[in-house]
mmCIF file with all atom_site columns, C-alpha atoms in Angstrom:
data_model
loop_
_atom_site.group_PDB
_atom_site.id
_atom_site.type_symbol
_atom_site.label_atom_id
_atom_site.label_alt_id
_atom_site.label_comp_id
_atom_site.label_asym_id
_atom_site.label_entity_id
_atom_site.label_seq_id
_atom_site.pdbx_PDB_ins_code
_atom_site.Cartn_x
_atom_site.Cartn_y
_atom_site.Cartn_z
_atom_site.occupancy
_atom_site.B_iso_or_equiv
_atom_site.pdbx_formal_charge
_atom_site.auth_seq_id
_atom_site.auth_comp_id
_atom_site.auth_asym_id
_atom_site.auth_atom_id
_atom_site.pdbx_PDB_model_num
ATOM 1   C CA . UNK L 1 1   ? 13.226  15.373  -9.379  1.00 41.00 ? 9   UNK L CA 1
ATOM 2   C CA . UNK L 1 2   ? 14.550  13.087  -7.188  1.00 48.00 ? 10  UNK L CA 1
ATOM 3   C CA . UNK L 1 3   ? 12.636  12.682  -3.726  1.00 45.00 ? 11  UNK L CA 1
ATOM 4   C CA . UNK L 1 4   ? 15.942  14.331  -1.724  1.00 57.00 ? 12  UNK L CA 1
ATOM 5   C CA . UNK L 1 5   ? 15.094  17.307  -3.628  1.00 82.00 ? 13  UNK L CA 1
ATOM 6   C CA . UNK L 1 6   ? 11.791  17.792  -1.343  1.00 93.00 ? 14  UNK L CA 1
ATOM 7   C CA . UNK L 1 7   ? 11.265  19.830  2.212   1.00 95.00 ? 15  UNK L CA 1
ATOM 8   C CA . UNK L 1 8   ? 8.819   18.166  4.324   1.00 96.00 ? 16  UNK L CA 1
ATOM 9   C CA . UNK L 1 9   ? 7.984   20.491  7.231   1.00 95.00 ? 17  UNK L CA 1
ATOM 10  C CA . UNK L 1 10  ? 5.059   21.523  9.310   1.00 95.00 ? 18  UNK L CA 1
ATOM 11  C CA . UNK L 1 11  ? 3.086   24.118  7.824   1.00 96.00 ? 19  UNK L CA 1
ATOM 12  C CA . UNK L 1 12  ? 3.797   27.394  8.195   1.00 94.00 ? 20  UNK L CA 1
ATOM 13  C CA . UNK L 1 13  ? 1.763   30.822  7.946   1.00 91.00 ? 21  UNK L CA 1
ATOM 14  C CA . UNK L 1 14  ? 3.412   31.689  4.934   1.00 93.00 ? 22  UNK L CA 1
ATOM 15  C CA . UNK L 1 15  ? 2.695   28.481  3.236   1.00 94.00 ? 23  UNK L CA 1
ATOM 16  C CA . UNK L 1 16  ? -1.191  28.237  4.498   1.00 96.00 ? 24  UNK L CA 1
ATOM 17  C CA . UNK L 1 17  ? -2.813  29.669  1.282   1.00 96.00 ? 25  UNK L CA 1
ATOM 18  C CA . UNK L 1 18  ? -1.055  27.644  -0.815  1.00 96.00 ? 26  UNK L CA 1
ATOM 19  C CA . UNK L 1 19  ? -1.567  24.572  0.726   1.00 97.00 ? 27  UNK L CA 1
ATOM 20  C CA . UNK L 1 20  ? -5.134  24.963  0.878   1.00 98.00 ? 28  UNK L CA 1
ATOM 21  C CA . UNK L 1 21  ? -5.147  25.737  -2.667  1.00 97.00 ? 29  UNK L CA 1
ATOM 22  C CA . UNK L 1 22  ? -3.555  22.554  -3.293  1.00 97.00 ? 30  UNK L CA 1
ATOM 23  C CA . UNK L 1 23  ? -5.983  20.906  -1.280  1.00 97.00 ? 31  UNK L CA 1
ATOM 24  C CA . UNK L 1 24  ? -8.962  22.735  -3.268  1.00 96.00 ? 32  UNK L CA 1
ATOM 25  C CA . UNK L 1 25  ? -7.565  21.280  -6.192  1.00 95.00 ? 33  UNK L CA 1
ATOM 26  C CA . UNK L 1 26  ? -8.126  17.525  -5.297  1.00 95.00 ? 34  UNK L CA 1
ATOM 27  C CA . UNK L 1 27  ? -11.508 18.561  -3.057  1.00 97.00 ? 35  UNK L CA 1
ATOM 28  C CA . UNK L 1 28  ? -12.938 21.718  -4.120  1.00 97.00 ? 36  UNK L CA 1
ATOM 29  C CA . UNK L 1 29  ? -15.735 21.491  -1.952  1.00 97.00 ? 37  UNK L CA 1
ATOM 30  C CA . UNK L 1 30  ? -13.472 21.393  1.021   1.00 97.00 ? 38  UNK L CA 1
ATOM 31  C CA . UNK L 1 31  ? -14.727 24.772  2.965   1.00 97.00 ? 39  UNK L CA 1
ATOM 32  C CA . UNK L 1 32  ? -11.987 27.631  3.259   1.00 97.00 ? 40  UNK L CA 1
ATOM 33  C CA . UNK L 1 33  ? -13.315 28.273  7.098   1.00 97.00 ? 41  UNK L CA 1
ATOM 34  C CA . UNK L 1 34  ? -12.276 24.116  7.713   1.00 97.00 ? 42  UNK L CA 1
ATOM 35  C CA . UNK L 1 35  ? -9.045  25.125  6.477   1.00 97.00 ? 43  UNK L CA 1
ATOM 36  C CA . UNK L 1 36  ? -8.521  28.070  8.274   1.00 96.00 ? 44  UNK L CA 1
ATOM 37  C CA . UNK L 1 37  ? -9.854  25.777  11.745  1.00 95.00 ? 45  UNK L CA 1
ATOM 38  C CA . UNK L 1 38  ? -7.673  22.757  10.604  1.00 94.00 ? 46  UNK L CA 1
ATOM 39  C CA . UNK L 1 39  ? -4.468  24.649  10.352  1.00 93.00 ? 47  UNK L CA 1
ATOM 40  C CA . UNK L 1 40  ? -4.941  27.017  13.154  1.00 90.00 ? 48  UNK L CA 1
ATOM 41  C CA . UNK L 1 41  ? -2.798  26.252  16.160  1.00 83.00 ? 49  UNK L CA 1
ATOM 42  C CA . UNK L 1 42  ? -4.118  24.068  18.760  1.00 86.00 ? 50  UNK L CA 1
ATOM 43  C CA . UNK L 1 43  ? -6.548  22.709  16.270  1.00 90.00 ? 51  UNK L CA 1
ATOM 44  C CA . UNK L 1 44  ? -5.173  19.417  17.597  1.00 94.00 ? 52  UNK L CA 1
ATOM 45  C CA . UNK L 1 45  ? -4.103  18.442  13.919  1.00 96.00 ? 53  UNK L CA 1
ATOM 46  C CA . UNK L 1 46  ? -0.676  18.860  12.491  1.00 97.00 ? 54  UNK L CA 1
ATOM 47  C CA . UNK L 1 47  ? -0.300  19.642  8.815   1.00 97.00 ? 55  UNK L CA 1
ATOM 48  C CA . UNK L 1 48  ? 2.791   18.808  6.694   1.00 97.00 ? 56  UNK L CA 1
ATOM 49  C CA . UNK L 1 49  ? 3.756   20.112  3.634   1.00 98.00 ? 57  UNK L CA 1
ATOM 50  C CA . UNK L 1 50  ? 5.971   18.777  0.691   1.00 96.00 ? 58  UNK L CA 1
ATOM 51  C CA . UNK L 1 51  ? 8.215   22.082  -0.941  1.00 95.00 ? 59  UNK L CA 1
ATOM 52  C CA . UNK L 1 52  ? 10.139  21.945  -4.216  1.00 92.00 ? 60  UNK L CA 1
ATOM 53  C CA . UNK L 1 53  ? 13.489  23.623  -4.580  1.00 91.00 ? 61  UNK L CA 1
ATOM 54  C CA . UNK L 1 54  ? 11.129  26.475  -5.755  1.00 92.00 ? 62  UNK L CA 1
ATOM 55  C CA . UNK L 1 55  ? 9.014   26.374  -3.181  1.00 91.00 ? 63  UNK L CA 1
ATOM 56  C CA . UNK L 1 56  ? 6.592   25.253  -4.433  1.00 93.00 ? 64  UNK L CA 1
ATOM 57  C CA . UNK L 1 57  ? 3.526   22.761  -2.401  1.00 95.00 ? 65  UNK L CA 1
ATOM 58  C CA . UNK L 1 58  ? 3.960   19.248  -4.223  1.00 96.00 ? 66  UNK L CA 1
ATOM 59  C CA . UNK L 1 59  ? 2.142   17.453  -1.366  1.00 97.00 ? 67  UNK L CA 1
ATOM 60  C CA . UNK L 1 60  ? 0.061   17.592  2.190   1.00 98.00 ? 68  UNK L CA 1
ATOM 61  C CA . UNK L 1 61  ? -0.478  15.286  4.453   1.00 98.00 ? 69  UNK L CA 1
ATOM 62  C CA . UNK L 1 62  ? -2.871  16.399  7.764   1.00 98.00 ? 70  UNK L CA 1
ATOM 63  C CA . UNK L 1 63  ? -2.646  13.895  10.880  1.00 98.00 ? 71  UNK L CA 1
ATOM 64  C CA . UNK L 1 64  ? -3.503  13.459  14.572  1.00 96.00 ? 72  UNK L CA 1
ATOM 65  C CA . UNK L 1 65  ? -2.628  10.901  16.862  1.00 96.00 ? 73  UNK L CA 1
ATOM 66  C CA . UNK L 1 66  ? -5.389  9.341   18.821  1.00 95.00 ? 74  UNK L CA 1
ATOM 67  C CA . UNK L 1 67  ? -6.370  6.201   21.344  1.00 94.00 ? 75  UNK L CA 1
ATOM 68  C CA . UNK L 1 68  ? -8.283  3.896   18.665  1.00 92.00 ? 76  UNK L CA 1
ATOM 69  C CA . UNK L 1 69  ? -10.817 1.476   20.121  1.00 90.00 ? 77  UNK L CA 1
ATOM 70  C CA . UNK L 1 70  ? -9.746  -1.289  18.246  1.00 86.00 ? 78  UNK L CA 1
ATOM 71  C CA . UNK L 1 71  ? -5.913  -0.355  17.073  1.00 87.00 ? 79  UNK L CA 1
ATOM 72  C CA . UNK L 1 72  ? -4.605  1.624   19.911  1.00 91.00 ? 80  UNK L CA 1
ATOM 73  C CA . UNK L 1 73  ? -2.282  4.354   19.425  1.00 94.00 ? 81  UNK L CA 1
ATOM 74  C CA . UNK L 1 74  ? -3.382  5.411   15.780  1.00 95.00 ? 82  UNK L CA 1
ATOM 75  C CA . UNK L 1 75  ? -1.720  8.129   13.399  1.00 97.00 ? 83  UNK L CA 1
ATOM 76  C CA . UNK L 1 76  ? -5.248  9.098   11.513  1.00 97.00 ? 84  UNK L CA 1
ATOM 77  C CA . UNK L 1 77  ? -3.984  10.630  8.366   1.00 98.00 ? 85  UNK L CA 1
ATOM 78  C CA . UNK L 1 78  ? -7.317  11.802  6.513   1.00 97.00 ? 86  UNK L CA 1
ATOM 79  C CA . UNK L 1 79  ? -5.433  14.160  4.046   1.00 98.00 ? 87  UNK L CA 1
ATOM 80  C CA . UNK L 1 80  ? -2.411  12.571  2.211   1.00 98.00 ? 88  UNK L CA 1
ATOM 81  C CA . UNK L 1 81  ? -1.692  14.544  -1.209  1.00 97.00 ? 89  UNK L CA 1
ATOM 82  C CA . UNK L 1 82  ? 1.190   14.059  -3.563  1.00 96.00 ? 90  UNK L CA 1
ATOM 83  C CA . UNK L 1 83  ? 0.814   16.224  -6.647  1.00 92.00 ? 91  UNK L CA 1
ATOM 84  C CA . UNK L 1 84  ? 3.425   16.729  -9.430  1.00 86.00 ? 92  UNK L CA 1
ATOM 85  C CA . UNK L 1 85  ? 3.201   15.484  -13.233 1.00 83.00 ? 93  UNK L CA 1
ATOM 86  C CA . UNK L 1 86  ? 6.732   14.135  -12.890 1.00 84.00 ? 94  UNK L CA 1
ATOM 87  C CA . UNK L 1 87  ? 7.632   12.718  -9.105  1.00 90.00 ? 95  UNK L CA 1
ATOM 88  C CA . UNK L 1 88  ? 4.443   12.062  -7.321  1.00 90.00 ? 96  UNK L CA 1
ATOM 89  C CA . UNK L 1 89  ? 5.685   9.106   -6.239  1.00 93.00 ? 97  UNK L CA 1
ATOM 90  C CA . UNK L 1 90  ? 8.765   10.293  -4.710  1.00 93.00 ? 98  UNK L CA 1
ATOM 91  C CA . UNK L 1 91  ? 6.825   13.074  -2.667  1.00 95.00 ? 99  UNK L CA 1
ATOM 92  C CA . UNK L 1 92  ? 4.273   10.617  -1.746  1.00 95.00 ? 100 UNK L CA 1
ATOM 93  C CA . UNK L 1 93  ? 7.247   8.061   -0.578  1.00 95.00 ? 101 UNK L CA 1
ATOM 94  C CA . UNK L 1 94  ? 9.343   10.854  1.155   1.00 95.00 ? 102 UNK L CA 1
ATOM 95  C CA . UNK L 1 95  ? 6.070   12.200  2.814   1.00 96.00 ? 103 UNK L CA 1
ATOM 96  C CA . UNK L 1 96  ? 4.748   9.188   4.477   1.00 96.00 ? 104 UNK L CA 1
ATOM 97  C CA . UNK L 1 97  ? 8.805   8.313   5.566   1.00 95.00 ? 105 UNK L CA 1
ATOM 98  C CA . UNK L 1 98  ? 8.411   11.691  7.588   1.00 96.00 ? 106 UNK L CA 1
ATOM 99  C CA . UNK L 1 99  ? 4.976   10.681  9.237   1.00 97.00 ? 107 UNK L CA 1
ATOM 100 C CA . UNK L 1 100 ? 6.372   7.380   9.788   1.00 96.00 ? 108 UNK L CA 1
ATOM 101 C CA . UNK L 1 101 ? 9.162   9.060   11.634  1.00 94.00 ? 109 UNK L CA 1
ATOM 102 C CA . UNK L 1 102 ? 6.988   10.444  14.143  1.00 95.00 ? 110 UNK L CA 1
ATOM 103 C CA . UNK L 1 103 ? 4.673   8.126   14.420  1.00 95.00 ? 111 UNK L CA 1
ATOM 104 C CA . UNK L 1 104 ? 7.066   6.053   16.261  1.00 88.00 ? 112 UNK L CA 1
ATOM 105 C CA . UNK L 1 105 ? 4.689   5.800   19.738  1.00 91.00 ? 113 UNK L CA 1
ATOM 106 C CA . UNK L 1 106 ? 1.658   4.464   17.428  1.00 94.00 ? 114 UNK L CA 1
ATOM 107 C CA . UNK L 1 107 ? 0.879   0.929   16.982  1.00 93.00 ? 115 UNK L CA 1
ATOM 108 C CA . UNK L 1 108 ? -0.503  1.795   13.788  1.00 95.00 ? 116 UNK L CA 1
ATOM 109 C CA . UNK L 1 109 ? -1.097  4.618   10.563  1.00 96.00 ? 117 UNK L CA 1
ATOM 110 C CA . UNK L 1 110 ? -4.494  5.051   8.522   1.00 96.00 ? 118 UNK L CA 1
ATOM 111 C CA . UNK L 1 111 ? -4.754  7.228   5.554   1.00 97.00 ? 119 UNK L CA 1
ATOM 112 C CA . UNK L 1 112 ? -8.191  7.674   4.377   1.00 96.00 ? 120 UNK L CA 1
ATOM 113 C CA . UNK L 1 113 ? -8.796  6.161   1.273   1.00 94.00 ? 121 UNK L CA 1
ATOM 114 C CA . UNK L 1 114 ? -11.181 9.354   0.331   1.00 94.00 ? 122 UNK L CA 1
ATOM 115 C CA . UNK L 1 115 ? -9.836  13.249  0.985   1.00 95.00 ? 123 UNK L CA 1
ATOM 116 C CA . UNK L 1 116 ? -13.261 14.173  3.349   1.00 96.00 ? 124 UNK L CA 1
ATOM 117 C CA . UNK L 1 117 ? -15.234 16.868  2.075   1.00 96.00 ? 125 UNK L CA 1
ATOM 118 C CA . UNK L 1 118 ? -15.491 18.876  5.564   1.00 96.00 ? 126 UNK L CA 1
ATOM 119 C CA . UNK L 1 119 ? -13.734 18.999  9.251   1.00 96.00 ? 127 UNK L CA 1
ATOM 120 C CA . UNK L 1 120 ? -16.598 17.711  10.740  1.00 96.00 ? 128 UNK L CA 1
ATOM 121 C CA . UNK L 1 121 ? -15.883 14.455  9.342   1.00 95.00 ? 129 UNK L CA 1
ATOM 122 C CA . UNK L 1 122 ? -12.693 14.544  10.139  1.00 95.00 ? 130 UNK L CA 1
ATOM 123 C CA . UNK L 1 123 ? -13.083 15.048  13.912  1.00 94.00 ? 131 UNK L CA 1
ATOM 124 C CA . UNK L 1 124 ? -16.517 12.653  13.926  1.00 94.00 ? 132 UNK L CA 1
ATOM 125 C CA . UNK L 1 125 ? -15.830 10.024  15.874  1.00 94.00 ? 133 UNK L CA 1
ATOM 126 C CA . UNK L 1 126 ? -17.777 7.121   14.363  1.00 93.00 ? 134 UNK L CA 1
ATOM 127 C CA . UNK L 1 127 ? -15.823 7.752   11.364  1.00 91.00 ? 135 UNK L CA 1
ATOM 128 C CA . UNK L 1 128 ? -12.617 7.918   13.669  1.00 93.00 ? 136 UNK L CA 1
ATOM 129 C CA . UNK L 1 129 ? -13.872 3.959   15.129  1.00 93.00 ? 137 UNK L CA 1
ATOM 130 C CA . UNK L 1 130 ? -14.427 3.134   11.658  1.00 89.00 ? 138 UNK L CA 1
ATOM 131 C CA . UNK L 1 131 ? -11.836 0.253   10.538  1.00 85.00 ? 139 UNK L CA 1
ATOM 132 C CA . UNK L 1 132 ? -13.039 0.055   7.115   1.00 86.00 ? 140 UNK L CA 1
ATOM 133 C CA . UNK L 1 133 ? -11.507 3.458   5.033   1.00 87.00 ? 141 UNK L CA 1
ATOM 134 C CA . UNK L 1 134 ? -8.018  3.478   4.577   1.00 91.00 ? 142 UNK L CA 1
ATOM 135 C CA . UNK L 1 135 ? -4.692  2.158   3.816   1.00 92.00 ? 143 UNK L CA 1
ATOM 136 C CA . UNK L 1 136 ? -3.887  0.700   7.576   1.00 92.00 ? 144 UNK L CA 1
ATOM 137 C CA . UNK L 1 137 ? -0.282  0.683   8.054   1.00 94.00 ? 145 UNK L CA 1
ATOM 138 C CA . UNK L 1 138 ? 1.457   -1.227  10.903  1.00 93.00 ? 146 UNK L CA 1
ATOM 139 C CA . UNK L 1 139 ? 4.584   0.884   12.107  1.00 92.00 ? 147 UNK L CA 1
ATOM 140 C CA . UNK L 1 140 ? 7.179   -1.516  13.215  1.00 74.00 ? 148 UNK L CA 1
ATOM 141 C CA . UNK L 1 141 ? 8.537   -1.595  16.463  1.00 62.00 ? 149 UNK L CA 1
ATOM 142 C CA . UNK L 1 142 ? 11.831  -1.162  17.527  1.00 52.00 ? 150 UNK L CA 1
ATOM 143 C CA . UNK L 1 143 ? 13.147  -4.520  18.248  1.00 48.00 ? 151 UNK L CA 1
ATOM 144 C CA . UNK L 1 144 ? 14.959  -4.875  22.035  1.00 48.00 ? 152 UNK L CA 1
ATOM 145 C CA . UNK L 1 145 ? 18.159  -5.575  21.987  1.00 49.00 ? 153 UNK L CA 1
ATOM 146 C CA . UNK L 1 146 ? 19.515  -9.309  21.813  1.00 50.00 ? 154 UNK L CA 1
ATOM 147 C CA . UNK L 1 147 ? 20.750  -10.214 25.524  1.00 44.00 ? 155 UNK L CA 1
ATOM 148 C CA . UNK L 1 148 ? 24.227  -11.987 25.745  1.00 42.00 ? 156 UNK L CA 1
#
């Protein structure tokens, strides 16, 4: 597949189950009840998920935005997932090019280098300080215009 053929979208209701099962398979110890408080509304975290043609979940990615104490505006991305035996790259790619997208008011994006085992990590905010566990990506501003 090529990565055009992929839906990126927030999740929806419909789609919940299946992206925690995808989710399960890369961190089974990943409590259902974190889930269900992660991907409830207001939650304060947005998930994303990848679709197929089929409809089928090739890929999640769960973020927030949040003041960091050393970074500024941050896009935290602890749950990135990209999961097919034949385009994982190309979900991955298309996937981050969405959160990119939005994370046009942030100075910067992490994704953890480790899926966290529980929402309490997640939302602990020593970890959240922490510098030290992730792929830090600057997001380029938007250059001014040249003056004439």
């Amino acid at each position: 597949m090529m990565k055009s053929d992929y839906r990126i979208e927030t999740l929806a209701q419909q789609t919940a189950l299946s992206a925690f099962a995808l989710l399960h398979l890369v961190e089974p110890s990943f409590p259902v009840e974190d889930w269900d408080a992660l991907a409830a509304a207001g939650s304060g975290w947005t998930c994303v998920v990848a679709q197929d043609q089929q409809g089928y979940i090739r890929g999640l990615a769960v973020y927030r935005t949040r003041r960091h104490p050393v970074a500024g505006d941050l896009m935290d991305v602890p749950i990135f997932i990209a999961a097919s035996v034949a385009d994982d790259a190309g979900i991955a790619e298309q996937a981050f090019e969405w959160l990119r997208n939005r994370a046009s008011r942030c100075s910067y994006i992490r994704v953890w280098s480790a899926i966290p085992k529980a929402l309490a990590y997640m939302q602990d905010e020593d970890a959240f300080a922490r510098w030290d566990h992730g792929l830090i990506y600057r997001v380029q501003s938007k250059a001014p215009p040249a003056l004439l």
